mmCIF file of C-alpha atoms in Angstrom:
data_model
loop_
_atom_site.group_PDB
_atom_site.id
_atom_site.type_symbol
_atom_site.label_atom_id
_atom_site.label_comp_id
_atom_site.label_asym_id
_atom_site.label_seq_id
_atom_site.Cartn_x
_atom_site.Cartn_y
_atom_site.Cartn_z
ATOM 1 C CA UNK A 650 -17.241 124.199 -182.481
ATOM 2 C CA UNK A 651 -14.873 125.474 -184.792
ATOM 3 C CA UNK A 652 -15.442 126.677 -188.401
ATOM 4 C CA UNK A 653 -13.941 125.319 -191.163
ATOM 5 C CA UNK A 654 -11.386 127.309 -193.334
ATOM 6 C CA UNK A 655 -12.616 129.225 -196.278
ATOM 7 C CA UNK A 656 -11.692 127.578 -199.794
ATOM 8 C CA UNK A 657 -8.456 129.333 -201.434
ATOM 9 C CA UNK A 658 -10.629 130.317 -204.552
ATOM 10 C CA UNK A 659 -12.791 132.415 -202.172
ATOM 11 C CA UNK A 660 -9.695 134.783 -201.862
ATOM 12 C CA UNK A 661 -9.541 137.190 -204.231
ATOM 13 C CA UNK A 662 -6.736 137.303 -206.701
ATOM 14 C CA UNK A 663 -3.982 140.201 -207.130
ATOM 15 C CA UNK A 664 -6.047 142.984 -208.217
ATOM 16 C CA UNK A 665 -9.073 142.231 -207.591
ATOM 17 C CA UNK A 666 -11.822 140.026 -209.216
ATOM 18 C CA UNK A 667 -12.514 140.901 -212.358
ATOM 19 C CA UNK A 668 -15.809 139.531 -214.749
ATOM 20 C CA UNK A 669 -13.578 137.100 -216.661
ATOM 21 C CA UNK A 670 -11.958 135.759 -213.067
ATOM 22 C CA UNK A 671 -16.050 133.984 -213.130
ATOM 23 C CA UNK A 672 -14.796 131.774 -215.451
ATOM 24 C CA UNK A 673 -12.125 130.097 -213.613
ATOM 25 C CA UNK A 674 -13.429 129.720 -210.672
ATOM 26 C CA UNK A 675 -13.295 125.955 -209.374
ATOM 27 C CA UNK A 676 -16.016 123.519 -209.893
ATOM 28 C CA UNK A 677 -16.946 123.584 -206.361
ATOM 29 C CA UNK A 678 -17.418 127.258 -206.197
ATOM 30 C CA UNK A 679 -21.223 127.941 -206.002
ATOM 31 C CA UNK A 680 -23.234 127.807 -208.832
ATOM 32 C CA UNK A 681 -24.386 131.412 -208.966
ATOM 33 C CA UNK A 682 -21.929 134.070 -208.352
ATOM 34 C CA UNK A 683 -21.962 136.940 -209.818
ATOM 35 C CA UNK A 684 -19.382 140.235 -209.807
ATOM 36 C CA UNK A 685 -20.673 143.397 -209.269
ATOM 37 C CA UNK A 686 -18.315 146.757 -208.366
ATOM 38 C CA UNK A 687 -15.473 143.930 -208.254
ATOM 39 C CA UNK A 688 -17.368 142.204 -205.275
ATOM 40 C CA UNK A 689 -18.364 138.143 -205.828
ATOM 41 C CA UNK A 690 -22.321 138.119 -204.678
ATOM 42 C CA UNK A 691 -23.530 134.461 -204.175
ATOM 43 C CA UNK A 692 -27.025 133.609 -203.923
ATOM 44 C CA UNK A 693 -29.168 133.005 -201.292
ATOM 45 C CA UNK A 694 -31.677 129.493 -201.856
ATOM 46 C CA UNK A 695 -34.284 130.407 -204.091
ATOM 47 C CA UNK A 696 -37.979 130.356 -202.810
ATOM 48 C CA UNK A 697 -40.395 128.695 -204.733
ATOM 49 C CA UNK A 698 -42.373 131.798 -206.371
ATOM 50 C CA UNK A 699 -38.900 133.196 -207.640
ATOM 51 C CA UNK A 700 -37.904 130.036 -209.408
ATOM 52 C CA UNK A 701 -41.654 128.893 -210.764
ATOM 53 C CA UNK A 702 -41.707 133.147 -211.978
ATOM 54 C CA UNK A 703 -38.160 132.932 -213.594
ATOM 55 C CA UNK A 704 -38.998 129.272 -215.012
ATOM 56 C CA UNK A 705 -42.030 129.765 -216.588
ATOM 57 C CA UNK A 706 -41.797 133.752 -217.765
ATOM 58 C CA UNK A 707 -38.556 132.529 -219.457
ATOM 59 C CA UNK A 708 -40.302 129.901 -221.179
ATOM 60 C CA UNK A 709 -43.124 132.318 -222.497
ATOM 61 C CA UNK A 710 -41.155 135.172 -223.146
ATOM 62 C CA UNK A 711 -39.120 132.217 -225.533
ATOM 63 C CA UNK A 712 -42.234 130.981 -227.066
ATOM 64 C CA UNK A 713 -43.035 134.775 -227.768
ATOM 65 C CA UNK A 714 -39.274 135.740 -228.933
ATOM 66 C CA UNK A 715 -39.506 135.964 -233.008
ATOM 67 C CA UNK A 716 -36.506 134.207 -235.064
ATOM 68 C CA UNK A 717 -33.303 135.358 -234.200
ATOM 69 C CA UNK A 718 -33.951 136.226 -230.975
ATOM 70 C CA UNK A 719 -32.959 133.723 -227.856
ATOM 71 C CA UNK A 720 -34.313 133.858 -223.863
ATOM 72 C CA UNK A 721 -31.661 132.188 -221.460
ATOM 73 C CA UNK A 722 -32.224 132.287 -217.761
ATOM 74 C CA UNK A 723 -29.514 132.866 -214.772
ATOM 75 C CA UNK A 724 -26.680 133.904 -217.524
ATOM 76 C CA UNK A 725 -24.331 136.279 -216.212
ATOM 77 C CA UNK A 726 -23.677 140.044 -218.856
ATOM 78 C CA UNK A 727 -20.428 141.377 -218.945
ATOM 79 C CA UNK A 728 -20.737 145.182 -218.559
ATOM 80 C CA UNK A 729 -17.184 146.012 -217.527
ATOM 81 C CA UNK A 730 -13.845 145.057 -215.972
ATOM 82 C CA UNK A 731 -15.489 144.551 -212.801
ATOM 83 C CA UNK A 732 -18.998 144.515 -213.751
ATOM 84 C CA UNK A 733 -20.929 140.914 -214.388
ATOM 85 C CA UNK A 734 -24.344 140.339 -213.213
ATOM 86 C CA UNK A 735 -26.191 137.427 -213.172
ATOM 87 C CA UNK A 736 -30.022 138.846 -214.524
ATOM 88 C CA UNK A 737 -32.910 135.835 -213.615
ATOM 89 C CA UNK A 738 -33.860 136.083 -217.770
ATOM 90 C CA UNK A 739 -32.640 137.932 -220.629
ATOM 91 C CA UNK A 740 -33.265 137.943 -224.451
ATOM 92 C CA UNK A 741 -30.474 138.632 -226.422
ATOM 93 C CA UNK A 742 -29.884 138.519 -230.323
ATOM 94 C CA UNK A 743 -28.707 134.780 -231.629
ATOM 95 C CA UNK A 744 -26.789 134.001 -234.419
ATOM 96 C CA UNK A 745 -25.205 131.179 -233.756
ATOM 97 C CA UNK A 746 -26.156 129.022 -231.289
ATOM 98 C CA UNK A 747 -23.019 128.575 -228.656
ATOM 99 C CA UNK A 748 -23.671 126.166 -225.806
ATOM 100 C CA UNK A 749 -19.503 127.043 -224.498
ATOM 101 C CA UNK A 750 -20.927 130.208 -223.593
ATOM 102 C CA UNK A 751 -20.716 131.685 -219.947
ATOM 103 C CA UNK A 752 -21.805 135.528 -220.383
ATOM 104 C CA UNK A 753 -23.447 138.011 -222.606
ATOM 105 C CA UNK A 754 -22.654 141.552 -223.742
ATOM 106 C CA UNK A 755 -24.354 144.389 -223.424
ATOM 107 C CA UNK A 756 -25.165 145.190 -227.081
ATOM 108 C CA UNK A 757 -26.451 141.673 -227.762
ATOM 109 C CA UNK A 758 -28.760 141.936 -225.247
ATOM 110 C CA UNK A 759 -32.581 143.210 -225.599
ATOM 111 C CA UNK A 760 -34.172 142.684 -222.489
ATOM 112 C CA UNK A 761 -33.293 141.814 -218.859
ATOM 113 C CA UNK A 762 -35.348 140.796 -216.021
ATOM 114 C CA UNK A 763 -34.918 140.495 -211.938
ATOM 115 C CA UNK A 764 -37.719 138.866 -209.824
ATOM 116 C CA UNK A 765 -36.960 140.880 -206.822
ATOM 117 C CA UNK A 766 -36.566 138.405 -203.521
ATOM 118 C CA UNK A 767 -35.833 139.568 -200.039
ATOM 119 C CA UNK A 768 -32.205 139.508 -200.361
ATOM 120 C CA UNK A 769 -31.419 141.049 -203.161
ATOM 121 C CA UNK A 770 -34.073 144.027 -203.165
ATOM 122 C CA UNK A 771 -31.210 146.944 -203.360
ATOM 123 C CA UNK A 772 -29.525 145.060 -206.212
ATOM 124 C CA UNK A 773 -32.522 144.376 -208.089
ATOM 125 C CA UNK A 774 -34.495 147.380 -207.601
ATOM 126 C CA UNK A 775 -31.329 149.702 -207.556
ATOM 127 C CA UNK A 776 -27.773 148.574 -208.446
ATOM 128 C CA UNK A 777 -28.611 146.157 -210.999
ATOM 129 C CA UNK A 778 -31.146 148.555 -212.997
ATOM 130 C CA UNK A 779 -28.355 151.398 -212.787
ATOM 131 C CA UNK A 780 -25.579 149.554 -214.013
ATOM 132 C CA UNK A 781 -28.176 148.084 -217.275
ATOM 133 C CA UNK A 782 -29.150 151.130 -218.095
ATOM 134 C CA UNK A 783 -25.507 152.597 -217.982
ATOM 135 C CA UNK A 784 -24.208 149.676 -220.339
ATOM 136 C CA UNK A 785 -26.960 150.624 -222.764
ATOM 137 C CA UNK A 786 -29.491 147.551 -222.410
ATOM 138 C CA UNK A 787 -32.523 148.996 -223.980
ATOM 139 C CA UNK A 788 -35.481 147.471 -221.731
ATOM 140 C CA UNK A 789 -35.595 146.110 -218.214
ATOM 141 C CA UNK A 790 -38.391 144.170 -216.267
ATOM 142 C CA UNK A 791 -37.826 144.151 -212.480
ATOM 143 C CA UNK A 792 -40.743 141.381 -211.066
ATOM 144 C CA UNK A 793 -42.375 141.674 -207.930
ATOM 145 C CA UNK A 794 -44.440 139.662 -205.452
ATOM 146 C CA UNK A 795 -47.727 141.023 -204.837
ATOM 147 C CA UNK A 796 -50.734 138.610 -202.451
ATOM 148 C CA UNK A 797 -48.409 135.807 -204.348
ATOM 149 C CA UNK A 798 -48.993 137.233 -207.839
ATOM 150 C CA UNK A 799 -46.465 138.894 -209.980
ATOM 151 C CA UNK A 800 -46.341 142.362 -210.781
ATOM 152 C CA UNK A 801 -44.054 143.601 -213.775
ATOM 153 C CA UNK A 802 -42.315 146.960 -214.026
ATOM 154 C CA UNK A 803 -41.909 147.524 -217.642
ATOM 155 C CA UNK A 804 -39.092 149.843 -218.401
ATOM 156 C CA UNK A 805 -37.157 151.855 -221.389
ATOM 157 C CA UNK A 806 -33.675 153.372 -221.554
ATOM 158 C CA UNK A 807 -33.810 156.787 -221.872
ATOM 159 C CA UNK A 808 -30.666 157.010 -224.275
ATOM 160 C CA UNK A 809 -30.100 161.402 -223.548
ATOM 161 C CA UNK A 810 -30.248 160.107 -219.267
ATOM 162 C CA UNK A 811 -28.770 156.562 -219.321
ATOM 163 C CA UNK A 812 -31.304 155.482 -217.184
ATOM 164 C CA UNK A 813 -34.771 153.849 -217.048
ATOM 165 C CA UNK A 814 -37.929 155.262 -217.191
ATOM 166 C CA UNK A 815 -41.252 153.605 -216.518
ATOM 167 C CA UNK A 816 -43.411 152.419 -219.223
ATOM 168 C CA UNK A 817 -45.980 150.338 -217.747
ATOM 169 C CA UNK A 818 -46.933 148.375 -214.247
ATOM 170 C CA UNK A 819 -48.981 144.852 -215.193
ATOM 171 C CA UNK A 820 -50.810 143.620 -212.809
ATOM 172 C CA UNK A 821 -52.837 140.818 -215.710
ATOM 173 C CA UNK A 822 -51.236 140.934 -218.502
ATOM 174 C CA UNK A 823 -47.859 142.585 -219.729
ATOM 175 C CA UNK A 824 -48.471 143.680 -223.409
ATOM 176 C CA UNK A 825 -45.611 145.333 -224.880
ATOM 177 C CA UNK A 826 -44.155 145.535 -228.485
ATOM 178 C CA UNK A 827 -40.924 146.455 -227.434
ATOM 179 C CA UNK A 828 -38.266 144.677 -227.681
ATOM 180 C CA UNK A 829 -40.463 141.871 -229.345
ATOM 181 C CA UNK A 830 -44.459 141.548 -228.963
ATOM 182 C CA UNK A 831 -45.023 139.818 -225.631
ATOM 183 C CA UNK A 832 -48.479 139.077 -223.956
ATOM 184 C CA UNK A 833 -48.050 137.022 -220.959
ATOM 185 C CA UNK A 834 -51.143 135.852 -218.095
ATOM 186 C CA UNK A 835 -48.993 136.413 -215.225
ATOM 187 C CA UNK A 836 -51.539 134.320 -213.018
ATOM 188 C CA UNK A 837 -50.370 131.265 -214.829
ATOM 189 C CA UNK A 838 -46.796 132.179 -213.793
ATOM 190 C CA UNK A 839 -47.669 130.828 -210.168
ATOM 191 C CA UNK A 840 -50.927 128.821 -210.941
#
C-alpha cells in the first residue's frame, strides 16, 4: 500500500506561511486551517458536544450581543505576520456588514472563545490564550467538558501584564457585564 502524494498547496511557500497566505489557499484545502507561529494547524473531526457548545453559545451570546455588536463562529483573527487563529466564537464590533470577509483584527474584536477538545488542549488552554491576550483582545472564554456539561472560564486582560486573569468559573449560569451583559443556562447548551 502506498500513500498518495501530498497536494502542492500543502508545501509551504518561500518564506514561510504567513496569515494572508490563508486566503489563497485552494478550494480543496481543508476547511479549517488556521496559522499559528507560521505553522498551518488543521482540525481534527469535531465531536458532537464541541459543535452543539459552539452552535448554540454562539447563537445566545448573538441574541444577547446589543446593536453594533456581531457573534461569528470558526472565523479566523489576524494577530500578526504569522499569527491567525481560528477561535470557535468571537464578538467583534460591526459596522458594516461584510459577507467577503475571511478574518478579524484584534482591535475589532471583544470577546473570544475555545471549547477545549482533546486535541487541541495546549492550544486552547495555552497558546491560543497567550497570543489573545498579547494582541490586546480584552476578554476570553476557554469552555470545558465537565460529566458532559460545560464549564466556562471567564477571563479579563490585564492591560499592565498582557495576559489573562480569571474572573469567574460557571458551572449554571455565566453572568457577566463585560464585554456586553450575557446570562446563558449552559445545561441547554447540550440538552
Amino acid at each position: 500500500m502506498f500513500a498518495e502524494p501530498l497536494p502542492d498547496w500543502f508545501f509551504p511557500p518561500p518564506g514561510g506561511w504567513t496569515a494572508d497566505d490563508l486566503d489563497r489557499l485552494p478550494p480543496e484545502a481543508p476547511q479549517h486551517i488556521e496559522l499559528i507561529d507560521g505553522a498551518l494547524i488543521v482540525t481534527s473531526p469535531q465531536r458532537s458536544f464541541h459543535a452543539r457548545v459552539m452552535l448554540r453559545l454562539g447563537s445566545a451570546l448573538d441574541l444577547a450581543a446589543p446593536e453594533g455588536i456581531g457573534v461569528e463562529i470558526e472565523m479566523t483573527v489576524k494577530l500578526g505576520e504569522r499569527q491567525r487563529p481560528e477561535p470557535d466564537i468571537l464578538a467583534f464590533h460591526q459596522s458594516e456588514p461584510d459577507n467577503d470577509r475571511t478574518c478579524y483584527l484584534p482591535e475589532e474584536v471583544l470577546l473570544v472563545v475555545e471549547i477545549v477538545s482533546e486535541e487541541s488542549e495546549v492550544r486552547d488552554r495555552e497558546t491560543k490564550p497567550l497570543k489573545y491576550a498579547k494582541a490586546g483582545i480584552r476578554h476570553f472564554w476557554r469552555v470545558e467538558e465537565e460529566k458532559g456539561l460545560p464549564v466556562v472560564y471567564v477571563y479579563e486582560l490585564d492591560p499592565a501584564t498582557e495576559t489573562y486573569v480569571p474572573t469567574a468559573i460557571a458551572r449554571d449560569r455565566p453572568k457577566v457585564s463585560a464585554p456586553f451583559d450575557i446570562d446563558v443556562d449552559l445545561r441547554q447548551l447540550v440538552g
